[in-house]
Amino acid sequence: MVKNILISQPKPTSEKSPYYDLEKEFSVQFHFRPFFKVEGLTAKEFRQQKVAILDHTAIVFTSRHAIDHFFRLSKEMRLTIPEDMKYFCVTEQVALYIQKYVQYRKRKVFFGTTGKVDDLLPTMIKHKTEKYLVPLSSAANNSIQLLLDSKKLHHTECYMYRTVSNDFNEEEKQQFNYDMLIFSSPTGVKALKKNFPNFEQGNILIATFGPATAKEVTAQGLRLDIEAPSKEYPSMTGALKAYLKKHQK
């Protein structure tokens, strides 16, 4: 019987989250606790990459973290971002977040729909004379670089932030008693093993979102019980609902 479920991400800001509907329907309790946190590189660390932000005419943002740390570092280094700088974002949600720092103008902000850089390529190719800068996490692979190379776009990748384990304190470790753990990134799975090196899964269920997260679970020698997205269940809450409906009595 599943009662206590730990989700390795921040608590939803909206009271209308589907997780709360599942709590009521199946009498379970969700606990939200990020297993990792994002930490910005210092200006000194960034300068070591020898990347000149102002040599670029367009920025590619893959997340809100990238936006936060791009503008933070620019401010720390006392750079004035030109008003005609263009911004290419993986989703509209990410694009709208730019308003936190600059005036939003449709003529200089472009966005995709899938959350992948691939979706931005047609628009970027239309602006092939731009010099693109791509701020990334230090954990990022070279997939974006290879993609932009394949289209012969002028681009530079740089690291502006890193993900680090959000370590559990002793009290949290003693109270770690859950029937299910839900992970949405490989970093979260690694953080579990870092905080609990002697972790024994036993009857604890593990659910993951995304193929890379699922792969990390098996790589760590753990059992994967629920995986999303799938053709049947594109969301984590959908997969979870189906599981609880089948197994809860």
XYZ file of C-alpha atoms in Angstrom:
249
model
C 0.000 0.000 0.000
C 1.452 3.344 -1.072
C 0.932 6.167 1.433
C 3.957 8.472 1.534
C 5.476 9.607 -1.767
C 8.615 11.731 -2.020
C 9.022 13.890 -5.141
C 12.511 15.240 -5.769
C 11.426 18.677 -6.955
C 10.095 21.925 -5.415
C 6.529 22.129 -4.126
C 4.062 23.285 -6.828
C 3.262 26.989 -6.632
C -0.315 26.419 -7.782
C -2.981 24.848 -5.582
C -4.446 23.361 -8.756
C -1.544 20.948 -9.241
C -2.773 17.477 -10.349
C -0.687 15.992 -7.509
C -3.191 17.433 -5.016
C -6.060 15.790 -6.918
C -4.267 12.442 -6.599
C -3.841 12.993 -2.843
C -7.597 13.329 -2.429
C -8.524 10.512 -4.798
C -6.139 7.865 -3.462
C -5.508 9.027 0.150
C -1.768 9.398 -0.410
C 0.531 12.157 0.788
C 3.120 13.860 -1.405
C 6.290 15.326 0.094
C 8.246 17.723 -2.133
C 11.961 17.963 -1.474
C 14.510 18.931 -4.175
C 17.479 16.534 -4.241
C 19.703 19.076 -5.971
C 20.025 22.834 -6.293
C 21.369 25.207 -8.908
C 24.449 27.240 -8.037
C 25.811 30.061 -10.196
C 29.414 30.297 -11.334
C 31.291 33.310 -9.983
C 32.401 36.047 -12.383
C 35.984 34.836 -11.878
C 35.042 31.269 -12.843
C 33.143 32.503 -15.881
C 36.058 34.670 -17.087
C 38.307 31.597 -17.102
C 36.305 30.351 -20.096
C 37.474 33.435 -22.068
C 34.003 34.053 -23.497
C 33.101 37.661 -24.357
C 29.342 38.054 -23.931
C 29.204 41.312 -25.887
C 30.838 39.696 -28.928
C 27.486 37.976 -29.504
C 24.263 39.312 -31.006
C 21.818 36.641 -29.844
C 21.384 34.447 -26.761
C 19.869 30.944 -26.741
C 18.074 30.212 -23.457
C 17.261 26.593 -22.590
C 15.839 27.328 -19.113
C 14.919 30.027 -16.625
C 18.103 29.175 -14.694
C 20.093 30.153 -17.790
C 18.269 33.515 -17.907
C 18.849 34.225 -14.202
C 22.571 33.497 -14.338
C 23.152 35.233 -17.680
C 21.785 38.527 -16.357
C 23.384 38.040 -12.916
C 26.851 37.530 -14.394
C 26.364 40.393 -16.865
C 25.537 42.675 -13.937
C 28.453 41.441 -11.824
C 30.823 42.074 -14.726
C 29.200 45.487 -15.287
C 28.200 44.721 -18.860
C 25.404 46.658 -20.539
C 23.409 44.280 -22.723
C 22.508 46.069 -25.999
C 18.829 46.803 -26.537
C 18.922 45.079 -29.925
C 20.192 41.792 -28.452
C 18.003 38.920 -29.698
C 16.792 36.065 -27.500
C 15.903 32.547 -28.691
C 14.080 30.452 -26.066
C 13.041 26.789 -26.042
C 9.458 27.576 -24.899
C 7.148 30.566 -24.604
C 7.218 30.156 -20.807
C 10.996 30.615 -20.809
C 10.673 33.559 -23.228
C 8.163 35.364 -21.004
C 10.536 34.991 -18.047
C 12.934 37.409 -19.785
C 10.532 40.206 -18.753
C 12.046 39.925 -15.283
C 15.198 41.549 -16.691
C 14.468 43.374 -19.956
C 11.526 44.895 -21.773
C 9.840 42.152 -23.783
C 9.655 42.926 -27.506
C 8.335 40.347 -29.919
C 10.673 41.502 -32.662
C 13.694 40.359 -30.654
C 12.321 37.364 -28.685
C 11.718 34.042 -30.440
C 10.548 30.762 -28.944
C 9.833 27.136 -29.771
C 7.040 24.837 -28.590
C 8.681 21.512 -27.746
C 11.283 22.621 -25.193
C 14.081 21.390 -27.482
C 16.650 23.455 -29.348
C 15.822 21.418 -32.499
C 12.489 23.239 -32.614
C 14.293 26.614 -32.690
C 16.570 25.720 -35.591
C 14.320 26.919 -38.466
C 14.041 30.354 -36.811
C 17.757 30.483 -36.013
C 18.623 29.597 -39.610
C 16.477 32.533 -40.770
C 18.804 34.672 -38.627
C 21.978 32.900 -39.739
C 24.112 36.060 -39.536
C 23.651 36.256 -35.761
C 26.451 35.285 -33.379
C 24.759 32.966 -30.870
C 25.774 32.516 -27.226
C 24.351 29.488 -25.388
C 24.550 29.661 -21.536
C 24.454 26.155 -20.055
C 24.832 24.091 -16.907
C 28.260 22.574 -16.325
C 26.521 19.172 -16.502
C 25.385 19.748 -20.112
C 26.675 17.519 -22.897
C 27.796 18.696 -26.356
C 24.509 17.897 -28.158
C 23.583 21.564 -28.719
C 27.057 22.349 -30.038
C 26.846 19.472 -32.543
C 23.351 20.520 -33.596
C 24.335 24.133 -34.296
C 27.540 23.003 -36.007
C 25.465 20.857 -38.368
C 23.591 23.982 -39.522
C 26.801 26.021 -39.822
C 25.584 28.636 -37.337
C 28.075 30.923 -35.595
C 27.816 29.976 -31.897
C 29.621 29.723 -28.558
C 28.593 27.534 -25.613
C 29.530 28.580 -22.080
C 28.869 27.432 -18.522
C 27.112 29.843 -16.174
C 25.721 27.553 -13.462
C 26.040 24.069 -12.011
C 23.760 21.608 -10.254
C 24.944 20.372 -6.861
C 23.491 17.917 -4.385
C 21.022 19.483 -1.940
C 22.269 17.430 0.989
C 19.938 15.995 3.633
C 20.597 16.911 7.255
C 20.712 14.254 9.979
C 17.087 14.802 11.014
C 15.904 14.394 7.408
C 17.932 11.208 7.055
C 16.348 9.728 10.173
C 12.848 10.578 8.904
C 13.468 9.185 5.416
C 10.619 6.692 5.270
C 8.710 6.635 1.997
C 6.790 4.095 -0.064
C 7.707 5.702 -3.374
C 10.386 8.049 -4.741
C 9.819 10.119 -7.884
C 12.759 11.507 -9.874
C 12.725 13.879 -12.840
C 16.475 14.079 -13.527
C 19.581 11.855 -13.352
C 21.112 14.382 -10.906
C 18.375 13.582 -8.376
C 19.115 9.845 -8.573
C 22.836 10.477 -8.045
C 22.015 12.731 -5.080
C 20.015 9.883 -3.479
C 23.063 7.599 -3.579
C 25.325 10.426 -2.352
C 23.116 11.141 0.676
C 22.299 7.481 1.343
C 25.321 5.438 0.177
C 23.896 2.292 1.817
C 20.399 2.787 0.359
C 18.472 -0.473 0.091
C 15.425 -0.230 -2.149
C 13.478 -3.220 -0.842
C 9.757 -2.519 -1.307
C 10.271 1.187 -2.089
C 8.877 2.007 -5.525
C 10.841 4.247 -7.891
C 9.202 6.337 -10.612
C 11.040 8.444 -13.190
C 10.282 11.065 -15.805
C 12.453 11.097 -18.923
C 14.656 8.395 -20.508
C 17.918 9.765 -19.054
C 16.500 9.557 -15.515
C 15.272 5.993 -16.078
C 18.697 5.021 -17.400
C 20.414 6.458 -14.311
C 18.157 4.443 -11.980
C 19.187 1.151 -13.613
C 22.828 2.325 -13.803
C 22.757 2.764 -10.017
C 21.546 -0.835 -9.638
C 18.033 0.182 -8.590
C 14.668 -1.202 -9.719
C 12.517 1.010 -11.919
C 8.783 0.539 -11.241
C 7.062 3.414 -13.077
C 8.344 5.220 -16.141
C 6.998 8.289 -17.926
C 6.454 9.662 -20.470
C 5.014 6.829 -22.535
C 2.538 6.667 -25.425
C -0.176 5.833 -22.933
C 0.838 8.282 -20.200
C 2.658 11.422 -21.390
C 2.757 12.929 -17.876
C 4.114 11.708 -14.542
C 0.776 12.298 -12.826
C -0.998 10.272 -15.522
C 1.345 7.303 -15.075
C 1.052 7.621 -11.304
C -2.743 7.715 -11.393
C -2.855 4.555 -13.515
C -0.522 2.764 -11.095
C -2.450 3.808 -7.975
C -5.767 2.888 -9.596
C -4.472 -0.601 -10.321
C -2.668 -1.295 -7.046
C -4.362 0.706 -4.290
C -7.114 -1.180 -2.463
